[in-house]
């Protein structure tokens, strides 16, 4: 699948939204959004996308595919399935999960590999997969957890790289994404969409919470 075919599939299921007014997790605003969860109910399309990832790593001798829970579990399964079909040998699928830890009044966490998967990863060639790459923090956690139990990370396969992340950023020898999507973002104070009065999308992203906070602040200010 080429980039245009991938974008077509993502658009068909509503996974890529453009020409909207989105509020991101960071609090910044922008015009586009990647709704990765819209892909997974469509098993044939998910399978096709994962086969495209698998084909990019056929020559890397992958023994095990791993992804971060939750979405990465599905990608890991399908990618390993297609690598097994293409190479004619069994490629295993596992996943890494986040272990929450309380630090002061907040919680943080790191990715760990348990459920006996550590024995399947040790001294094997590992492909890490992820749906959307923004900051790279999640996959870095998975990569570090994999290397901590002596897994040899040979590459990172991504559906959409929307953060401009490079192999050096996440310390992998090979990073390939099906689509590189550049999303322009703006601070609230400098958002041209706000200036033009474009309604905020409350269906995806954090637009609903943003509007609720803004209304609560306004109500407090007026009542005060």
PDB file of C-alpha atoms in Angstrom:
ATOM      1  CA  UNK A   1       0.000   0.000   0.000  1.00  0.00           C
ATOM      2  CA  UNK A   2       1.304   3.442  -0.879  1.00  0.00           C
ATOM      3  CA  UNK A   3       0.697   6.577   1.162  1.00  0.00           C
ATOM      4  CA  UNK A   4      -2.425   7.595  -0.754  1.00  0.00           C
ATOM      5  CA  UNK A   5      -3.971   4.141  -0.361  1.00  0.00           C
ATOM      6  CA  UNK A   6      -3.284   4.196   3.381  1.00  0.00           C
ATOM      7  CA  UNK A   7      -4.808   7.667   3.715  1.00  0.00           C
ATOM      8  CA  UNK A   8      -7.840   6.499   1.742  1.00  0.00           C
ATOM      9  CA  UNK A   9      -8.382   3.564   4.124  1.00  0.00           C
ATOM     10  CA  UNK A  10      -7.952   5.790   7.180  1.00  0.00           C
ATOM     11  CA  UNK A  11     -10.325   8.387   5.756  1.00  0.00           C
ATOM     12  CA  UNK A  12     -12.975   5.781   4.895  1.00  0.00           C
ATOM     13  CA  UNK A  13     -13.287   4.773   8.563  1.00  0.00           C
ATOM     14  CA  UNK A  14     -13.037   8.320   9.881  1.00  0.00           C
ATOM     15  CA  UNK A  15      -9.577   7.806  11.358  1.00  0.00           C
ATOM     16  CA  UNK A  16      -8.192  10.947   9.745  1.00  0.00           C
ATOM     17  CA  UNK A  17     -10.149  14.131  10.254  1.00  0.00           C
ATOM     18  CA  UNK A  18      -9.146  17.302   8.435  1.00  0.00           C
ATOM     19  CA  UNK A  19     -10.477  20.842   8.122  1.00  0.00           C
ATOM     20  CA  UNK A  20     -11.800  20.832  11.667  1.00  0.00           C
ATOM     21  CA  UNK A  21     -11.040  22.695  14.904  1.00  0.00           C
ATOM     22  CA  UNK A  22      -9.376  20.236  17.262  1.00  0.00           C
ATOM     23  CA  UNK A  23      -8.098  20.636  20.804  1.00  0.00           C
ATOM     24  CA  UNK A  24      -5.201  18.251  21.441  1.00  0.00           C
ATOM     25  CA  UNK A  25      -4.003  16.611  24.648  1.00  0.00           C
ATOM     26  CA  UNK A  26      -1.265  19.245  24.887  1.00  0.00           C
ATOM     27  CA  UNK A  27      -3.908  21.988  24.996  1.00  0.00           C
ATOM     28  CA  UNK A  28      -2.875  23.281  21.585  1.00  0.00           C
ATOM     29  CA  UNK A  29      -5.349  23.707  18.733  1.00  0.00           C
ATOM     30  CA  UNK A  30      -5.162  22.490  15.140  1.00  0.00           C
ATOM     31  CA  UNK A  31      -7.083  21.504  12.023  1.00  0.00           C
ATOM     32  CA  UNK A  32      -6.532  17.738  11.841  1.00  0.00           C
ATOM     33  CA  UNK A  33      -6.818  14.678  14.059  1.00  0.00           C
ATOM     34  CA  UNK A  34      -5.848  11.016  13.855  1.00  0.00           C
ATOM     35  CA  UNK A  35      -8.548   8.914  15.527  1.00  0.00           C
ATOM     36  CA  UNK A  36      -6.717   5.583  15.666  1.00  0.00           C
ATOM     37  CA  UNK A  37      -9.552   3.829  17.512  1.00  0.00           C
ATOM     38  CA  UNK A  38     -11.792   4.225  14.462  1.00  0.00           C
ATOM     39  CA  UNK A  39      -9.627   1.725  12.559  1.00  0.00           C
ATOM     40  CA  UNK A  40      -9.773  -1.308  14.825  1.00  0.00           C
ATOM     41  CA  UNK A  41     -13.464  -2.287  14.477  1.00  0.00           C
ATOM     42  CA  UNK A  42     -12.762  -2.845  10.752  1.00  0.00           C
ATOM     43  CA  UNK A  43     -10.788  -6.083  10.836  1.00  0.00           C
ATOM     44  CA  UNK A  44     -10.127  -6.342   7.088  1.00  0.00           C
ATOM     45  CA  UNK A  45      -8.781  -2.809   6.893  1.00  0.00           C
ATOM     46  CA  UNK A  46      -6.716  -3.322  10.049  1.00  0.00           C
ATOM     47  CA  UNK A  47      -5.333  -6.528   8.554  1.00  0.00           C
ATOM     48  CA  UNK A  48      -4.443  -4.781   5.282  1.00  0.00           C
ATOM     49  CA  UNK A  49      -2.620  -1.977   7.105  1.00  0.00           C
ATOM     50  CA  UNK A  50      -0.675  -4.447   9.233  1.00  0.00           C
ATOM     51  CA  UNK A  51       0.278  -6.474   6.174  1.00  0.00           C
ATOM     52  CA  UNK A  52       1.716  -3.276   4.706  1.00  0.00           C
ATOM     53  CA  UNK A  53       3.830  -2.879   7.850  1.00  0.00           C
ATOM     54  CA  UNK A  54       4.866  -6.538   7.773  1.00  0.00           C
ATOM     55  CA  UNK A  55       6.043  -6.266   4.156  1.00  0.00           C
ATOM     56  CA  UNK A  56       8.440  -3.486   5.160  1.00  0.00           C
ATOM     57  CA  UNK A  57      10.240  -5.754   7.647  1.00  0.00           C
ATOM     58  CA  UNK A  58      10.272  -9.090   5.787  1.00  0.00           C
ATOM     59  CA  UNK A  59      14.065  -9.087   5.453  1.00  0.00           C
ATOM     60  CA  UNK A  60      14.806  -8.214   9.088  1.00  0.00           C
ATOM     61  CA  UNK A  61      14.508 -11.716  10.519  1.00  0.00           C
ATOM     62  CA  UNK A  62      11.790 -10.746  12.997  1.00  0.00           C
ATOM     63  CA  UNK A  63      11.058 -13.406  15.618  1.00  0.00           C
ATOM     64  CA  UNK A  64       8.548 -11.508  17.775  1.00  0.00           C
ATOM     65  CA  UNK A  65       6.329  -8.459  17.287  1.00  0.00           C
ATOM     66  CA  UNK A  66       5.492  -6.327  20.313  1.00  0.00           C
ATOM     67  CA  UNK A  67       3.262  -3.283  20.804  1.00  0.00           C
ATOM     68  CA  UNK A  68       2.101  -1.166  23.730  1.00  0.00           C
ATOM     69  CA  UNK A  69      -1.299  -1.963  25.189  1.00  0.00           C
ATOM     70  CA  UNK A  70      -4.002  -1.275  24.197  1.00  0.00           C
ATOM     71  CA  UNK A  71      -4.030  -0.484  20.483  1.00  0.00           C
ATOM     72  CA  UNK A  72      -0.604  -1.971  19.903  1.00  0.00           C
ATOM     73  CA  UNK A  73      -1.936  -5.394  20.914  1.00  0.00           C
ATOM     74  CA  UNK A  74      -4.110  -5.533  17.791  1.00  0.00           C
ATOM     75  CA  UNK A  75      -1.328  -4.279  15.540  1.00  0.00           C
ATOM     76  CA  UNK A  76       1.111  -6.790  17.022  1.00  0.00           C
ATOM     77  CA  UNK A  77      -1.263  -9.697  16.371  1.00  0.00           C
ATOM     78  CA  UNK A  78      -1.999  -8.844  12.755  1.00  0.00           C
ATOM     79  CA  UNK A  79       1.572  -7.869  11.866  1.00  0.00           C
ATOM     80  CA  UNK A  80       2.958 -11.092  13.331  1.00  0.00           C
ATOM     81  CA  UNK A  81       0.254 -13.056  11.493  1.00  0.00           C
ATOM     82  CA  UNK A  82       1.258 -11.578   8.137  1.00  0.00           C
ATOM     83  CA  UNK A  83       4.989 -11.921   8.791  1.00  0.00           C
ATOM     84  CA  UNK A  84       4.374 -15.607   9.540  1.00  0.00           C
ATOM     85  CA  UNK A  85       2.446 -16.033   6.285  1.00  0.00           C
ATOM     86  CA  UNK A  86       5.016 -14.176   4.176  1.00  0.00           C
ATOM     87  CA  UNK A  87       8.162 -15.759   5.661  1.00  0.00           C
ATOM     88  CA  UNK A  88       6.763 -19.257   6.156  1.00  0.00           C
ATOM     89  CA  UNK A  89       7.877 -19.442   9.780  1.00  0.00           C
ATOM     90  CA  UNK A  90       6.083 -18.611  13.007  1.00  0.00           C
ATOM     91  CA  UNK A  91       6.495 -15.040  14.190  1.00  0.00           C
ATOM     92  CA  UNK A  92       5.126 -14.521  17.691  1.00  0.00           C
ATOM     93  CA  UNK A  93       3.002 -11.637  18.969  1.00  0.00           C
ATOM     94  CA  UNK A  94       3.227 -10.185  22.492  1.00  0.00           C
ATOM     95  CA  UNK A  95       2.504  -6.880  24.163  1.00  0.00           C
ATOM     96  CA  UNK A  96       3.837  -4.560  26.829  1.00  0.00           C
ATOM     97  CA  UNK A  97       1.680  -2.855  29.409  1.00  0.00           C
ATOM     98  CA  UNK A  98       2.038   0.154  31.638  1.00  0.00           C
ATOM     99  CA  UNK A  99       2.623  -0.315  35.332  1.00  0.00           C
ATOM    100  CA  UNK A 100       1.226   2.611  37.289  1.00  0.00           C
ATOM    101  CA  UNK A 101       3.169   4.005  40.199  1.00  0.00           C
ATOM    102  CA  UNK A 102       2.134   6.678  42.652  1.00  0.00           C
ATOM    103  CA  UNK A 103       4.579   9.563  42.958  1.00  0.00           C
ATOM    104  CA  UNK A 104       3.485  12.158  45.469  1.00  0.00           C
ATOM    105  CA  UNK A 105       0.015  13.346  44.498  1.00  0.00           C
ATOM    106  CA  UNK A 106       0.268  12.166  40.895  1.00  0.00           C
ATOM    107  CA  UNK A 107       0.688   8.862  39.116  1.00  0.00           C
ATOM    108  CA  UNK A 108       3.233   7.889  36.517  1.00  0.00           C
ATOM    109  CA  UNK A 109       4.216   4.607  34.958  1.00  0.00           C
ATOM    110  CA  UNK A 110       6.647   2.646  32.893  1.00  0.00           C
ATOM    111  CA  UNK A 111       6.157  -0.118  30.376  1.00  0.00           C
ATOM    112  CA  UNK A 112       6.820  -3.626  31.561  1.00  0.00           C
ATOM    113  CA  UNK A 113       6.758  -7.030  29.901  1.00  0.00           C
ATOM    114  CA  UNK A 114       5.238  -9.832  31.949  1.00  0.00           C
ATOM    115  CA  UNK A 115       2.857 -12.820  31.554  1.00  0.00           C
ATOM    116  CA  UNK A 116       5.861 -14.949  30.599  1.00  0.00           C
ATOM    117  CA  UNK A 117       6.517 -12.908  27.456  1.00  0.00           C
ATOM    118  CA  UNK A 118      10.015 -12.082  28.701  1.00  0.00           C
ATOM    119  CA  UNK A 119      11.064 -15.671  27.955  1.00  0.00           C
ATOM    120  CA  UNK A 120       9.793 -15.307  24.376  1.00  0.00           C
ATOM    121  CA  UNK A 121      11.684 -12.059  23.813  1.00  0.00           C
ATOM    122  CA  UNK A 122      15.085 -12.762  25.330  1.00  0.00           C
ATOM    123  CA  UNK A 123      17.805 -13.061  22.658  1.00  0.00           C
ATOM    124  CA  UNK A 124      15.225 -12.741  19.843  1.00  0.00           C
ATOM    125  CA  UNK A 125      14.885 -10.212  17.028  1.00  0.00           C
ATOM    126  CA  UNK A 126      12.019  -7.891  17.914  1.00  0.00           C
ATOM    127  CA  UNK A 127       9.828  -5.579  15.842  1.00  0.00           C
ATOM    128  CA  UNK A 128       7.991  -2.880  17.797  1.00  0.00           C
ATOM    129  CA  UNK A 129       4.705  -1.575  16.349  1.00  0.00           C
ATOM    130  CA  UNK A 130       2.500   1.391  17.219  1.00  0.00           C
ATOM    131  CA  UNK A 131      -0.496   3.111  15.643  1.00  0.00           C
ATOM    132  CA  UNK A 132       0.183   6.837  16.035  1.00  0.00           C
ATOM    133  CA  UNK A 133       3.581   8.282  16.878  1.00  0.00           C
ATOM    134  CA  UNK A 134       3.395  11.762  18.423  1.00  0.00           C
ATOM    135  CA  UNK A 135       6.107  12.230  21.055  1.00  0.00           C
ATOM    136  CA  UNK A 136       7.567   8.717  20.881  1.00  0.00           C
ATOM    137  CA  UNK A 137       7.420   8.280  24.662  1.00  0.00           C
ATOM    138  CA  UNK A 138       5.273   5.135  24.625  1.00  0.00           C
ATOM    139  CA  UNK A 139       7.370   3.259  22.095  1.00  0.00           C
ATOM    140  CA  UNK A 140      10.565   4.369  23.834  1.00  0.00           C
ATOM    141  CA  UNK A 141       9.199   2.732  26.982  1.00  0.00           C
ATOM    142  CA  UNK A 142       8.470  -0.483  25.099  1.00  0.00           C
ATOM    143  CA  UNK A 143      11.897  -0.451  23.436  1.00  0.00           C
ATOM    144  CA  UNK A 144      13.652   0.052  26.767  1.00  0.00           C
ATOM    145  CA  UNK A 145      11.595  -2.713  28.402  1.00  0.00           C
ATOM    146  CA  UNK A 146      12.430  -5.053  25.514  1.00  0.00           C
ATOM    147  CA  UNK A 147      16.149  -4.369  25.687  1.00  0.00           C
ATOM    148  CA  UNK A 148      16.122  -4.754  29.471  1.00  0.00           C
ATOM    149  CA  UNK A 149      15.277  -8.447  28.971  1.00  0.00           C
ATOM    150  CA  UNK A 150      17.828  -8.841  26.159  1.00  0.00           C
ATOM    151  CA  UNK A 151      15.521  -8.481  23.184  1.00  0.00           C
ATOM    152  CA  UNK A 152      17.231  -7.242  20.010  1.00  0.00           C
ATOM    153  CA  UNK A 153      15.041  -4.439  18.612  1.00  0.00           C
ATOM    154  CA  UNK A 154      15.473  -4.483  14.824  1.00  0.00           C
ATOM    155  CA  UNK A 155      12.881  -1.865  13.925  1.00  0.00           C
ATOM    156  CA  UNK A 156       9.786   0.176  14.620  1.00  0.00           C
ATOM    157  CA  UNK A 157       6.710   0.027  12.369  1.00  0.00           C
ATOM    158  CA  UNK A 158       4.140   2.821  12.591  1.00  0.00           C
ATOM    159  CA  UNK A 159       0.761   3.473  10.985  1.00  0.00           C
ATOM    160  CA  UNK A 160       0.967   7.268  11.242  1.00  0.00           C
ATOM    161  CA  UNK A 161       3.965   9.340  12.295  1.00  0.00           C
ATOM    162  CA  UNK A 162       2.413  12.700  13.180  1.00  0.00           C
ATOM    163  CA  UNK A 163       5.272  13.948  15.336  1.00  0.00           C
ATOM    164  CA  UNK A 164       8.114  13.883  12.832  1.00  0.00           C
ATOM    165  CA  UNK A 165       9.859  11.298  15.013  1.00  0.00           C
ATOM    166  CA  UNK A 166      13.151   9.922  13.658  1.00  0.00           C
ATOM    167  CA  UNK A 167      14.984   6.643  14.416  1.00  0.00           C
ATOM    168  CA  UNK A 168      17.457   8.623  16.515  1.00  0.00           C
ATOM    169  CA  UNK A 169      14.641  10.070  18.646  1.00  0.00           C
ATOM    170  CA  UNK A 170      13.569   6.611  19.812  1.00  0.00           C
ATOM    171  CA  UNK A 171      16.937   4.850  19.436  1.00  0.00           C
ATOM    172  CA  UNK A 172      16.069   2.250  16.813  1.00  0.00           C
ATOM    173  CA  UNK A 173      18.057   1.166  13.734  1.00  0.00           C
ATOM    174  CA  UNK A 174      15.027   1.377  11.453  1.00  0.00           C
ATOM    175  CA  UNK A 175      11.768   3.338  11.679  1.00  0.00           C
ATOM    176  CA  UNK A 176       9.169   3.119   8.924  1.00  0.00           C
ATOM    177  CA  UNK A 177       5.699   4.652   8.994  1.00  0.00           C
ATOM    178  CA  UNK A 178       2.986   4.064   6.415  1.00  0.00           C
ATOM    179  CA  UNK A 179       2.108   7.771   6.545  1.00  0.00           C
ATOM    180  CA  UNK A 180       3.980  10.840   7.741  1.00  0.00           C
ATOM    181  CA  UNK A 181       1.353  13.413   8.628  1.00  0.00           C
ATOM    182  CA  UNK A 182       2.361  16.940   9.557  1.00  0.00           C
ATOM    183  CA  UNK A 183      -0.177  18.624  11.801  1.00  0.00           C
ATOM    184  CA  UNK A 184       0.051  22.362  12.326  1.00  0.00           C
ATOM    185  CA  UNK A 185      -0.684  23.328  15.923  1.00  0.00           C
ATOM    186  CA  UNK A 186      -1.333  26.661  17.598  1.00  0.00           C
ATOM    187  CA  UNK A 187      -1.520  27.949  21.133  1.00  0.00           C
ATOM    188  CA  UNK A 188      -4.997  29.089  22.153  1.00  0.00           C
ATOM    189  CA  UNK A 189      -3.843  32.708  22.176  1.00  0.00           C
ATOM    190  CA  UNK A 190      -2.552  32.497  18.596  1.00  0.00           C
ATOM    191  CA  UNK A 191      -5.114  30.110  17.109  1.00  0.00           C
ATOM    192  CA  UNK A 192      -6.438  31.428  13.766  1.00  0.00           C
ATOM    193  CA  UNK A 193      -9.430  29.081  14.047  1.00  0.00           C
ATOM    194  CA  UNK A 194     -10.476  30.725  17.306  1.00  0.00           C
ATOM    195  CA  UNK A 195      -9.988  34.138  15.725  1.00  0.00           C
ATOM    196  CA  UNK A 196     -12.253  33.127  12.835  1.00  0.00           C
ATOM    197  CA  UNK A 197     -14.897  31.701  15.174  1.00  0.00           C
ATOM    198  CA  UNK A 198     -14.621  28.164  13.805  1.00  0.00           C
ATOM    199  CA  UNK A 199     -16.607  25.845  16.136  1.00  0.00           C
ATOM    200  CA  UNK A 200     -14.536  23.436  18.220  1.00  0.00           C
ATOM    201  CA  UNK A 201     -14.958  19.725  17.463  1.00  0.00           C
ATOM    202  CA  UNK A 202     -16.363  18.050  20.579  1.00  0.00           C
ATOM    203  CA  UNK A 203     -16.529  14.540  19.100  1.00  0.00           C
ATOM    204  CA  UNK A 204     -12.783  13.834  19.090  1.00  0.00           C
ATOM    205  CA  UNK A 205      -9.787  15.174  20.941  1.00  0.00           C
ATOM    206  CA  UNK A 206     -10.324  17.291  24.051  1.00  0.00           C
ATOM    207  CA  UNK A 207     -12.681  19.913  22.670  1.00  0.00           C
ATOM    208  CA  UNK A 208     -15.568  18.988  24.966  1.00  0.00           C
ATOM    209  CA  UNK A 209     -13.427  19.233  28.108  1.00  0.00           C
ATOM    210  CA  UNK A 210     -11.894  22.475  26.861  1.00  0.00           C
ATOM    211  CA  UNK A 211     -15.302  24.101  26.391  1.00  0.00           C
ATOM    212  CA  UNK A 212     -16.500  22.844  29.767  1.00  0.00           C
ATOM    213  CA  UNK A 213     -13.454  24.321  31.517  1.00  0.00           C
ATOM    214  CA  UNK A 214     -13.853  27.576  29.646  1.00  0.00           C
ATOM    215  CA  UNK A 215     -17.547  27.809  30.610  1.00  0.00           C
ATOM    216  CA  UNK A 216     -16.769  26.989  34.260  1.00  0.00           C
ATOM    217  CA  UNK A 217     -14.117  29.716  34.348  1.00  0.00           C
ATOM    218  CA  UNK A 218     -16.485  32.223  32.765  1.00  0.00           C
ATOM    219  CA  UNK A 219     -19.295  31.333  35.186  1.00  0.00           C
ATOM    220  CA  UNK A 220     -16.927  31.684  38.135  1.00  0.00           C
ATOM    221  CA  UNK A 221     -15.691  35.042  36.855  1.00  0.00           C
ATOM    222  CA  UNK A 222     -19.226  36.364  36.312  1.00  0.00           C
ATOM    223  CA  UNK A 223     -20.503  35.122  39.675  1.00  0.00           C
ATOM    224  CA  UNK A 224     -17.462  36.561  41.407  1.00  0.00           C
TER     225      UNK A 224
END
